Coordinates of C-alpha atoms in Angstrom, one line a residue:
Chain N
M1 CA -37.7 3.7 -9.2
F2 CA -34.9 3.1 -7.0
F3 CA -31.6 4.6 -8.7
L4 CA -28.1 3.1 -7.3
I5 CA -25.7 5.9 -8.6
G6 CA -21.8 5.8 -8.6
L7 CA -20.1 9.1 -8.4
G8 CA -16.5 8.0 -9.2
L9 CA -13.4 9.1 -7.0
G10 CA -12.6 12.6 -7.6
D11 CA -14.9 15.5 -7.4
A12 CA -18.7 16.6 -8.3
K13 CA -17.7 16.8 -11.6
D14 CA -17.0 12.7 -11.7
I15 CA -20.7 11.8 -11.8
T16 CA -21.7 10.8 -15.6
V17 CA -24.1 12.6 -17.8
K18 CA -26.6 9.9 -17.2
G19 CA -26.4 9.8 -13.4
L20 CA -26.7 13.8 -13.5
E21 CA -29.9 13.6 -15.2
I22 CA -31.5 11.5 -12.6
I23 CA -30.3 13.2 -10.0
K24 CA -32.1 16.0 -11.2
K25 CA -35.6 14.2 -11.2
C26 CA -35.5 12.6 -7.8
S27 CA -38.0 13.0 -5.9
R28 CA -35.3 12.4 -2.7
V29 CA -31.3 12.4 -3.1
Y30 CA -29.4 10.2 -0.3
L31 CA -25.9 10.5 0.0
E32 CA -24.3 7.3 1.2
A33 CA -21.0 8.2 3.4
Y34 CA -19.2 5.9 5.4
T35 CA -18.1 2.9 3.5
S36 CA -15.8 5.8 1.0
V37 CA -15.6 9.6 0.6
L38 CA -14.7 11.8 -2.0
T39 CA -12.3 14.7 -2.2
V40 CA -15.1 17.0 -1.6
G41 CA -18.0 17.4 0.9
K42 CA -21.9 17.1 0.8
E43 CA -22.2 21.0 0.4
A44 CA -20.1 20.8 -2.7
L45 CA -22.0 18.3 -4.6
E46 CA -25.4 20.2 -3.5
E47 CA -24.0 23.1 -5.3
F48 CA -22.9 21.1 -8.4
Y49 CA -26.3 19.5 -8.8
G50 CA -28.3 22.3 -7.7
R51 CA -30.6 20.1 -4.8
E52 CA -30.5 19.4 -1.4
L53 CA -28.9 15.8 -0.3
I54 CA -29.9 13.8 2.8
I55 CA -26.9 12.1 4.4
A56 CA -27.1 8.3 4.6
D57 CA -25.1 6.8 7.5
R58 CA -24.5 3.3 8.9
D59 CA -27.7 3.1 10.5
C60 CA -29.6 4.8 8.0
V61 CA -28.6 2.4 5.3
E62 CA -28.6 -1.0 7.1
Q63 CA -31.1 -0.1 9.9
D64 CA -33.5 2.0 8.1
A65 CA -33.1 1.1 4.6
D66 CA -36.9 -0.1 4.4
S67 CA -37.8 4.0 4.7
I68 CA -35.4 4.6 1.8
L69 CA -37.1 2.2 -0.3
A70 CA -40.9 2.5 0.7
E71 CA -40.6 6.5 -1.0
A72 CA -39.1 4.6 -4.1
A73 CA -42.3 2.1 -4.3
E74 CA -43.9 5.6 -5.4
K75 CA -41.6 7.7 -6.3
D76 CA -38.0 7.9 -8.2
V77 CA -35.2 7.7 -5.3
A78 CA -31.5 7.8 -5.8
L79 CA -28.8 6.7 -3.4
L80 CA -25.4 8.2 -4.5
V81 CA -22.3 6.2 -3.8
V82 CA -18.8 7.3 -3.6
G83 CA -17.3 5.3 -6.7
D84 CA -19.0 2.1 -7.8
P85 CA -22.5 0.5 -6.7
F86 CA -21.1 -2.7 -6.2
G87 CA -18.3 -2.0 -4.4
A88 CA -19.9 -2.6 -1.0
T89 CA -21.9 -5.7 0.0
T90 CA -24.4 -3.3 1.8
H91 CA -25.3 -2.2 -1.4
T92 CA -25.8 -5.7 -2.8
D93 CA -28.1 -6.1 -0.3
L94 CA -30.1 -3.2 -0.7
I95 CA -30.9 -4.0 -4.2
L96 CA -32.2 -7.7 -3.4
R97 CA -34.6 -6.0 -0.7
A98 CA -35.8 -3.6 -3.5
Q99 CA -36.3 -6.8 -5.3
Q100 CA -37.9 -8.5 -2.7
K101 CA -40.1 -5.3 -2.7
G102 CA -41.2 -5.6 -6.1
I103 CA -39.5 -2.1 -7.1
A104 CA -37.8 -1.5 -9.9
Y105 CA -34.2 -0.1 -10.0
Q106 CA -31.4 0.6 -11.9
I107 CA -27.5 1.0 -11.5
V108 CA -25.3 3.7 -13.1
H109 CA -21.9 2.5 -13.1
N110 CA -18.4 4.6 -12.4
A111 CA -15.0 4.1 -11.5
S112 CA -13.7 2.8 -8.5
I113 CA -10.5 1.9 -6.6
M114 CA -10.8 -1.5 -8.2
N115 CA -9.7 -0.3 -11.6
A116 CA -8.8 3.7 -11.5
V117 CA -5.6 1.7 -9.5
G118 CA -4.5 1.6 -13.0
C119 CA -3.2 4.3 -12.9
C120 CA 0.0 3.6 -11.1
G121 CA 1.1 1.4 -14.4
L122 CA 0.4 -2.0 -12.8
Q123 CA -2.3 -3.9 -15.1
L124 CA -5.1 -5.1 -14.0
Y125 CA -4.8 -8.3 -15.1
C126 CA -1.6 -9.2 -12.8
Y127 CA -3.1 -8.4 -9.8
G128 CA -4.7 -11.3 -7.5
E129 CA -7.2 -11.1 -4.8
T130 CA -7.9 -8.0 -3.4
V131 CA -7.5 -7.6 0.4
S132 CA -9.1 -5.5 3.2
I133 CA -6.8 -4.4 5.8
P134 CA -9.2 -3.3 9.3
Y135 CA -7.5 -1.5 11.9
W136 CA -5.8 -2.7 14.6
T137 CA -7.1 -2.7 18.6
D138 CA -5.3 -3.8 21.1
T139 CA -7.1 -6.8 21.4
W140 CA -8.3 -8.1 17.7
Q141 CA -5.3 -8.4 15.4
P142 CA -6.9 -10.2 12.0
D143 CA -3.8 -11.1 9.6
S144 CA -5.8 -13.3 7.4
F145 CA -5.0 -10.8 4.5
Y146 CA -1.6 -11.9 5.3
H147 CA -1.8 -15.2 3.5
K148 CA -4.0 -14.0 0.4
I149 CA -0.7 -11.6 0.0
K150 CA 1.7 -14.5 -0.3
S151 CA -0.8 -16.7 -2.3
N152 CA -0.6 -13.5 -4.5
R153 CA 3.2 -13.3 -4.0
T154 CA 3.6 -17.0 -4.6
R155 CA 1.7 -16.7 -8.0
G156 CA 3.8 -13.0 -9.4
L157 CA 0.5 -11.2 -8.7
H158 CA 0.1 -7.6 -7.2
T159 CA -2.4 -7.2 -4.0
L160 CA -4.7 -4.5 -4.0
C161 CA -5.1 -3.4 0.0
L162 CA -8.1 -1.5 0.8
L163 CA -7.7 0.3 3.8
D164 CA -10.1 0.8 6.8
I165 CA -12.7 3.5 7.1
K166 CA -14.2 4.4 10.2
V167 CA -17.0 6.9 10.1
K168 CA -19.5 7.2 12.5
E169 CA -18.6 4.4 14.8
P170 CA -20.3 4.1 18.1
T171 CA -17.8 4.2 21.2
L172 CA -17.0 0.9 22.9
E173 CA -18.5 2.8 25.8
S174 CA -21.8 4.0 24.6
M175 CA -22.6 0.5 22.7
T176 CA -24.9 -0.7 25.4
K177 CA -26.4 2.8 26.0
K178 CA -29.6 4.2 24.6
K179 CA -28.0 7.5 23.1
K180 CA -24.8 6.7 21.0
E181 CA -21.6 8.8 21.3
Y182 CA -19.6 8.5 17.7
M183 CA -15.5 8.0 17.6
P184 CA -14.2 10.8 14.8
P185 CA -14.0 9.7 11.4
R186 CA -10.7 7.8 10.7
F187 CA -9.2 6.5 7.5
M188 CA -6.1 4.4 7.6
S189 CA -2.8 5.9 5.7
V190 CA -0.2 3.9 3.9
S191 CA 1.7 4.2 6.1
E192 CA -0.3 2.8 8.9
A193 CA -1.3 0.5 7.1
S194 CA 2.4 -0.2 6.0
Q195 CA 3.4 -0.2 9.8
Q196 CA 0.5 -2.9 10.4
L197 CA 2.2 -5.2 7.6
L198 CA 6.1 -4.8 8.9
K199 CA 4.3 -5.9 12.5
I200 CA 3.0 -9.0 11.1
I201 CA 6.4 -10.1 9.5
Q202 CA 7.7 -9.5 12.8
N203 CA 5.6 -11.7 15.0
E204 CA 5.9 -14.1 11.6
R205 CA 9.5 -14.4 12.4
L206 CA 9.4 -14.6 16.2
D207 CA 6.8 -17.4 15.8
C208 CA 9.6 -19.0 13.5
V209 CA 12.6 -18.7 15.9
T210 CA 10.2 -20.9 18.3
S211 CA 9.3 -24.0 16.1
S212 CA 12.1 -25.6 14.6
E213 CA 9.7 -27.3 12.2
K214 CA 8.5 -24.3 10.9
E215 CA 12.1 -22.9 10.2
Q216 CA 12.8 -25.4 7.7
N217 CA 10.4 -24.2 5.3
F218 CA 10.3 -20.4 6.4
S219 CA 9.1 -18.4 3.8
L220 CA 8.0 -14.7 4.2
A221 CA 5.3 -13.1 1.8
Y222 CA 6.8 -9.9 1.7
S223 CA 10.0 -8.1 3.8
E224 CA 10.5 -4.6 4.3
N225 CA 12.6 -4.5 1.0
T226 CA 9.6 -5.5 -1.1
L227 CA 8.3 -2.7 -3.6
C228 CA 4.9 -1.2 -2.5
V229 CA 3.0 1.3 -4.4
G230 CA 1.2 3.8 -2.2
L231 CA -2.2 6.1 -3.6
A232 CA -3.5 8.8 -2.4
R233 CA -6.8 10.7 -3.8
V234 CA -7.1 8.5 -6.8
G235 CA -9.1 10.8 -9.5
S236 CA -8.6 14.0 -8.1
P237 CA -5.9 16.9 -9.1
S238 CA -4.3 16.3 -5.5
Q239 CA -3.9 12.7 -6.5
Q240 CA -0.1 11.1 -5.3
I241 CA 1.3 8.0 -6.2
V242 CA 4.4 7.1 -4.4
A243 CA 6.5 3.6 -5.3
A244 CA 9.0 2.4 -2.4
T245 CA 10.3 -0.1 0.0
L246 CA 7.4 -1.4 2.3
K247 CA 9.5 0.2 5.3
E248 CA 9.9 3.4 3.5
M249 CA 6.5 3.3 2.5
S250 CA 5.6 2.9 6.4
E251 CA 7.4 6.7 6.9
T252 CA 5.8 8.2 4.2
D253 CA 2.6 10.9 4.3
L254 CA 0.7 10.9 1.6
G255 CA -1.6 13.6 3.2
A256 CA -5.6 13.6 3.1
P257 CA -7.5 10.5 2.7
L258 CA -8.6 8.2 0.9
H259 CA -6.0 6.0 0.5
S260 CA -5.0 2.8 -1.2
L261 CA -1.8 0.3 -0.8
I262 CA -0.5 -2.3 -3.2
I263 CA 2.2 -4.8 -2.6
C264 CA 3.8 -5.6 -6.1
G265 CA 4.0 -9.0 -7.5
D266 CA 6.7 -9.4 -10.2
I267 CA 7.0 -6.3 -12.4
Q268 CA 6.6 -6.6 -16.5
P269 CA 9.1 -4.5 -18.8
L270 CA 6.3 -1.4 -19.2
E271 CA 5.1 -1.5 -15.6
E272 CA 8.7 -0.9 -14.5
E273 CA 8.9 2.1 -17.1
Y274 CA 5.9 3.3 -16.0
L275 CA 6.6 3.1 -12.3
Q276 CA 9.8 4.9 -12.2
Q277 CA 8.2 8.3 -12.4
F278 CA 6.9 7.4 -8.6
L279 CA 10.0 5.8 -7.4
S280 CA 10.9 7.4 -4.1
K281 CA 14.6 8.6 -4.4
S282 CA 15.8 6.5 -1.9
C283 CA 14.3 3.8 -3.5
P284 CA 17.3 1.5 -4.7
A285 CA 17.7 1.1 -8.6
S286 CA 17.8 -2.6 -7.8
I287 CA 14.4 -2.5 -6.6
F288 CA 12.9 -4.5 -10.0
K289 CA 15.3 -7.0 -10.0
N290 CA 14.1 -10.3 -9.1
H291 CA 11.1 -9.0 -7.3
V292 CA 8.9 -11.6 -5.6
G293 CA 10.8 -13.5 -3.0
S294 CA 13.0 -10.6 -2.1
Chain Z
M1 CA -2.3 18.9 -23.0
F2 CA -3.3 15.2 -23.8
F3 CA -6.5 13.6 -22.3
L4 CA -7.1 9.9 -22.3
I5 CA -11.0 10.0 -21.4
G6 CA -13.1 6.8 -20.2
L7 CA -16.2 6.9 -21.7
G8 CA -17.7 3.7 -19.1
L9 CA -19.5 1.0 -20.7
G10 CA -23.1 1.8 -21.9
D11 CA -24.2 4.6 -24.3
A12 CA -23.2 8.2 -25.1
K13 CA -24.4 9.5 -21.6
D14 CA -22.2 7.3 -19.5
I15 CA -19.4 10.0 -19.9
T16 CA -18.7 11.3 -17.1
V17 CA -19.2 15.5 -16.6
K18 CA -15.7 15.9 -16.2
G19 CA -15.1 14.2 -19.5
L20 CA -18.0 15.8 -21.7
E21 CA -16.7 19.5 -20.4
I22 CA -13.1 18.3 -21.9
I23 CA -14.3 16.7 -25.4
K24 CA -16.3 20.4 -25.9
K25 CA -12.9 22.5 -25.5
C26 CA -10.3 19.9 -26.9
S27 CA -9.1 21.0 -31.1
R28 CA -9.2 17.4 -31.9
V29 CA -10.9 14.3 -30.6
Y30 CA -9.9 11.0 -30.9
L31 CA -12.1 7.8 -30.4
E32 CA -10.1 4.3 -30.2
A33 CA -12.4 2.0 -31.4
Y34 CA -10.5 -1.8 -31.3
T35 CA -10.0 -2.6 -27.6
S36 CA -13.9 -2.3 -26.7
V37 CA -16.6 -1.2 -28.1
L38 CA -20.4 0.6 -26.7
T39 CA -23.7 -0.3 -27.6
V40 CA -23.7 2.7 -29.7
G41 CA -21.5 3.7 -32.3
K42 CA -19.5 7.2 -33.6
E43 CA -22.2 9.0 -35.1
A44 CA -24.6 8.6 -31.6
L45 CA -21.4 9.9 -29.6
E46 CA -20.8 12.6 -32.2
E47 CA -24.2 14.0 -32.2
F48 CA -24.6 13.9 -28.4
Y49 CA -21.1 15.6 -28.0
G50 CA -22.0 17.9 -30.8
R51 CA -18.7 18.0 -32.3
E52 CA -16.8 15.7 -35.0
L53 CA -14.8 12.4 -33.8
I54 CA -11.9 11.0 -35.7
I55 CA -11.6 7.1 -35.4
A56 CA -8.6 5.5 -34.1
D57 CA -7.8 2.6 -35.1
R58 CA -5.1 -0.1 -34.3
D59 CA -2.7 1.4 -36.6
C60 CA -3.4 4.8 -35.6
V61 CA -2.7 4.3 -32.4
E62 CA 0.3 2.0 -32.1
Q63 CA 2.1 3.0 -35.1
D64 CA 0.6 6.7 -35.7
A65 CA 0.6 8.0 -31.9
D66 CA 3.0 10.2 -32.4
S67 CA 0.8 12.5 -34.7
I68 CA -2.0 12.4 -32.1
L69 CA 0.9 13.6 -29.5
A70 CA 2.3 16.1 -31.6
E71 CA -0.9 18.0 -32.0
A72 CA -1.1 17.7 -28.0
A73 CA 2.0 19.6 -27.6
E74 CA 0.3 22.8 -28.7
K75 CA -3.2 22.3 -28.6
D76 CA -6.0 20.3 -26.2
V77 CA -6.1 16.9 -27.8
A78 CA -8.1 13.7 -26.2
L79 CA -8.6 10.2 -27.0
L80 CA -11.2 8.5 -26.0
V81 CA -11.7 4.9 -24.6
V82 CA -14.0 2.8 -24.2
G83 CA -14.2 1.6 -20.1
D84 CA -11.5 3.1 -17.8
P85 CA -8.3 4.5 -20.0
F86 CA -6.2 1.8 -18.2
G87 CA -7.7 -1.2 -19.3
A88 CA -5.3 -1.7 -22.2
T89 CA -1.6 -1.5 -22.1
T90 CA -1.9 0.5 -25.0
H91 CA -3.0 3.3 -23.5
T92 CA -0.1 3.0 -20.5
D93 CA 2.6 3.0 -23.6
L94 CA 1.1 6.3 -25.0
I95 CA 0.9 8.3 -21.7
L96 CA 4.6 7.2 -21.5
R97 CA 5.4 8.6 -24.7
A98 CA 4.1 11.7 -23.9
Q99 CA 6.0 12.0 -20.9
Q100 CA 9.1 11.6 -22.8
K101 CA 7.7 14.3 -25.3
G102 CA 7.1 16.8 -21.9
I103 CA 3.5 16.8 -22.7
A104 CA 1.1 17.3 -19.9
Y105 CA -1.4 15.1 -19.9
Q106 CA -5.0 14.1 -17.8
I107 CA -6.9 11.4 -17.1
V108 CA -10.3 11.0 -16.4
H109 CA -11.6 7.6 -15.0
N110 CA -14.9 5.5 -15.5
A111 CA -16.2 2.4 -15.0
S112 CA -15.0 -0.7 -16.7
I113 CA -16.2 -4.2 -16.8
M114 CA -13.4 -4.7 -14.1
N115 CA -15.7 -3.3 -11.6
A116 CA -18.8 -3.3 -13.5
V117 CA -18.6 -7.1 -13.2
G118 CA -20.0 -6.8 -9.7
C119 CA -23.4 -6.1 -11.3
C120 CA -24.0 -10.1 -11.3
G121 CA -23.7 -9.6 -7.6
L122 CA -20.2 -11.7 -6.8
Q123 CA -18.0 -9.6 -4.6
L124 CA -15.1 -7.9 -6.4
Y125 CA -12.7 -9.0 -3.5
C126 CA -13.6 -12.6 -4.0
Y127 CA -12.0 -12.7 -7.9
G128 CA -8.9 -14.1 -8.4
E129 CA -6.5 -12.9 -11.8
T130 CA -8.0 -11.7 -14.4
V131 CA -7.7 -14.0 -17.6
S132 CA -8.3 -13.3 -21.4
I133 CA -9.3 -15.7 -23.9
P134 CA -8.4 -15.4 -26.8
Y135 CA -9.7 -16.6 -30.6
W136 CA -8.3 -20.0 -31.1
T137 CA -7.2 -20.8 -34.8
D138 CA -6.5 -24.5 -36.5
T139 CA -3.1 -24.1 -35.5
W140 CA -2.9 -21.9 -32.5
Q141 CA -4.6 -22.6 -29.4
P142 CA -2.8 -21.2 -26.4
D143 CA -4.7 -22.5 -23.0
S144 CA -2.8 -21.2 -20.4
F145 CA -5.6 -19.3 -19.1
Y146 CA -6.8 -22.9 -17.7
H147 CA -3.8 -22.8 -15.5
K148 CA -5.2 -19.7 -14.0
I149 CA -8.6 -20.1 -13.4
K150 CA -7.5 -23.6 -12.1
S151 CA -5.2 -21.7 -9.6
N152 CA -8.1 -19.1 -8.9
R153 CA -10.7 -21.6 -8.1
T154 CA -8.4 -23.9 -5.8
R155 CA -8.8 -20.8 -3.9
G156 CA -12.1 -20.8 -4.1
L157 CA -12.0 -17.6 -5.9
H158 CA -13.9 -16.6 -9.2
T159 CA -12.3 -15.9 -12.1
L160 CA -13.3 -13.0 -14.8
C161 CA -12.6 -14.0 -18.2
L162 CA -12.5 -11.2 -21.0
L163 CA -13.5 -12.3 -24.2
D164 CA -11.1 -11.3 -27.2
I165 CA -12.3 -8.8 -29.9
K166 CA -10.8 -8.6 -33.9
V167 CA -11.2 -5.2 -35.0
K168 CA -9.7 -4.3 -38.2
E169 CA -7.4 -7.3 -38.1
P170 CA -5.6 -7.9 -41.4
T171 CA -6.6 -11.3 -43.5
L172 CA -3.6 -13.5 -43.1
E173 CA -3.4 -13.5 -47.1
S174 CA -2.8 -9.7 -47.4
M175 CA 0.0 -9.5 -44.5
T176 CA 2.8 -9.5 -47.1
K177 CA 0.9 -6.9 -49.3
K178 CA 1.2 -3.4 -49.8
K179 CA -2.3 -3.2 -49.6
K180 CA -4.1 -4.6 -46.1
E181 CA -7.7 -6.3 -46.7
Y182 CA -9.0 -6.6 -43.3
M183 CA -11.5 -9.3 -41.8
P184 CA -15.1 -8.4 -40.6
P185 CA -14.8 -7.6 -36.8
R186 CA -15.4 -10.5 -34.3
F187 CA -16.5 -10.3 -31.1
M188 CA -16.4 -13.7 -28.5
S189 CA -19.4 -14.6 -27.3
V190 CA -20.3 -16.2 -23.9
S191 CA -21.0 -19.3 -25.8
E192 CA -18.0 -19.5 -28.6
A193 CA -15.8 -19.0 -24.9
S194 CA -17.4 -22.0 -23.3
Q195 CA -16.7 -23.9 -26.0
Q196 CA -13.3 -23.5 -25.7
L197 CA -13.1 -24.3 -22.0
L198 CA -14.8 -27.5 -22.5
K199 CA -12.6 -28.4 -25.5
I200 CA -9.6 -27.7 -23.1
I201 CA -10.8 -30.3 -20.0
Q202 CA -12.0 -32.8 -23.3
N203 CA -8.0 -32.5 -24.2
E204 CA -6.8 -32.6 -20.6
R205 CA -8.9 -36.1 -20.0
L206 CA -7.6 -37.5 -22.9
D207 CA -3.9 -36.4 -21.8
C208 CA -4.7 -37.9 -18.4
V209 CA -5.8 -41.7 -20.1
T210 CA -2.4 -41.7 -21.9
S211 CA -0.6 -41.0 -18.4
S212 CA -1.0 -43.4 -15.9
E213 CA 1.4 -40.9 -13.4
K214 CA -1.3 -38.3 -13.9
E215 CA -4.2 -40.0 -13.4
Q216 CA -3.2 -40.5 -9.7
N217 CA -3.5 -36.7 -9.1
F218 CA -5.7 -35.8 -11.6
S219 CA -8.0 -33.3 -11.0
L220 CA -9.7 -30.7 -13.8
A221 CA -9.7 -27.1 -13.0
Y222 CA -13.9 -27.4 -13.5
S223 CA -16.5 -29.6 -15.3
E224 CA -19.1 -29.3 -17.5
N225 CA -21.4 -28.7 -14.5
T226 CA -19.3 -25.9 -13.3
L227 CA -21.4 -22.8 -12.4
C228 CA -20.5 -19.9 -15.0
V229 CA -22.1 -16.4 -15.2
G230 CA -22.0 -14.7 -18.6
L231 CA -23.1 -10.8 -18.9
A232 CA -23.9 -9.0 -21.9
R233 CA -23.6 -5.4 -23.0
V234 CA -23.1 -4.5 -19.3
G235 CA -24.4 -0.8 -18.0
S236 CA -26.8 -0.3 -21.1
P237 CA -30.5 -1.2 -21.1
S238 CA -30.1 -4.3 -22.6
Q239 CA -27.7 -5.8 -20.1
Q240 CA -28.2 -9.8 -19.8
I241 CA -26.9 -11.8 -17.2
V242 CA -27.4 -15.4 -17.2
A243 CA -25.9 -17.8 -14.2
A244 CA -25.9 -21.4 -15.5
T245 CA -23.4 -25.0 -16.0
L246 CA -20.6 -24.4 -18.2
K247 CA -22.5 -26.8 -20.6
E248 CA -25.5 -25.1 -20.9
M249 CA -23.6 -21.6 -21.2
S250 CA -22.2 -23.2 -24.3
E251 CA -25.6 -23.5 -25.8
T252 CA -26.6 -19.7 -24.7
D253 CA -26.9 -17.0 -27.1
L254 CA -26.7 -13.2 -25.3
G255 CA -26.8 -11.5 -28.6
A256 CA -24.9 -8.6 -29.3
P257 CA -21.0 -8.0 -27.8
L258 CA -19.5 -7.1 -25.5
H259 CA -19.9 -10.5 -23.9
S260 CA -17.8 -11.3 -20.4
L261 CA -17.8 -14.6 -18.6
I262 CA -17.1 -15.7 -14.8
I263 CA -16.0 -19.1 -14.0
C264 CA -17.4 -19.2 -10.2
G265 CA -15.5 -20.3 -7.6
D266 CA -16.9 -20.5 -4.0
I267 CA -20.6 -19.0 -3.6
Q268 CA -20.7 -16.8 -0.4
P269 CA -24.5 -16.7 1.0
L270 CA -25.1 -13.4 -0.6
E271 CA -23.9 -14.0 -3.7
E272 CA -26.4 -16.9 -3.6
E273 CA -29.2 -15.1 -2.9
Y274 CA -28.2 -12.2 -5.7
L275 CA -27.2 -14.9 -8.5
Q276 CA -30.8 -16.6 -8.0
Q277 CA -32.5 -14.1 -10.3
F278 CA -30.0 -14.8 -13.2
L279 CA -30.6 -18.9 -13.0
S280 CA -31.4 -20.7 -15.9
K281 CA -34.5 -22.2 -15.7
S282 CA -32.6 -25.6 -16.3
C283 CA -30.0 -25.7 -13.5
P284 CA -29.9 -27.8 -11.0
A285 CA -30.7 -26.1 -7.4
S286 CA -28.2 -27.9 -6.0
I287 CA -25.5 -25.8 -8.4
F288 CA -24.5 -23.6 -5.4
K289 CA -23.6 -26.6 -3.3
N290 CA -20.0 -27.3 -2.3
H291 CA -19.5 -25.8 -5.9
V292 CA -15.5 -25.8 -5.8
G293 CA -14.4 -29.4 -7.2
S294 CA -18.0 -29.7 -9.1

């Protein structure tokens, strides 16, 4: 049997009792370590579970999935995933492969950023489409998420931005070589994401100035003064939440990963009351008034 | 200290190790039992936790919250909530009250339908705004969720529909009486929700026929043939998932609660491949083609 087990978001004890019981009886347990990370590492998990874990990096899960599954045909094998197992397409794909091989599987759900983000007080049913913000390079600066944020805010909805994670990415130079070299792991911070978002509206404004046609119906998805919420290490004791303007957020350091960013839509009274506790000191009290369009 | 602990979705063992440790050390533990339910009851939870639970119904949480919190000022008190603690506005409100009283609190996250719905293979980042479908009465038939579904589908996004739960609702006759009488608990099924959704488009069509102006730009949010996914008891061993047209779904019995319904938007290739396993036998193979607008 193949088990896909969610670990939740904080530390070793965020696993469910069901998940822990399965880990203890499996003959092999893999730890997926590139779509997300906990605030504790492999060693802390091994100590708490009382057993050895095998790190499953991108190459292992995406190119060597058959060997993980081959074991699962005869024995109990588990793959541990930070958050919930269905947070990444990779895991959906893995279940499909198991089915094709006739291998039984079981999912053990857990919290993920998609629902735990509720901890900032913005109600989950007031979010539009979730977007992913990738690291830009000098030559690759996609901004399709900008239009999704715009579409959400036009409807008064919040946007959860999942921030890029680069773990075990081969260097550009070693891509064609036999022996790959890897870049150090990177986790996009709330301030990096905010800087990219600010860059996009600067470009949009420049673009508008050069086109009189566009100028007539010009409106930005958000501005420097748009209310945002930055979250770091959700679900752990060191969790940090800050509500501030996008400009402020671009200069805010929330420390160690993982970070997530919310671009707010319309704010309901209960949401406003709850957000107050996270408001940065320099944030104007008027931030909640007539929010969308500001 | 006040603890708000998510129980996840399936049975007693879906609690996290962290959550279970807290339950064992608290002097009082309340079980919130009206915004959602597990597939097991209070007794099964009490047996697994090895301690007594106090049922916290709507009256208790919304009108008698102060007494729950009063205890928490001196002792450790926990409120257990099905799914994740931030799934319902009631719980956000409770945290605010605790803060106002200067009572420290801790949240223990868990899976909720908002992320566990990923189990049907539709990717979480392809959903628009979540809607709630309430039970209609003869005189109260709100349909604001219809316009949200339309807005989502116009953008090719899926819509998760949370279905109404009526637990310990006073009867209309006893509302003004001193001694309230309660209706038996009701949980909206996937077929009931689908019937209401079909009723709305019948009304929209009638409405259109009587207005030639509307007829010109007439388009429905969905039709009888729109692909939907019905889910029951997600995260439990008896979990059931069916993909079918809305018309079929209105005649499909998925058994015991809780149910959720998804109105699909555009289907990506990986989503289609995954959904195949849940497709009802009578569903046409063409269901995935040119989906939105059909």
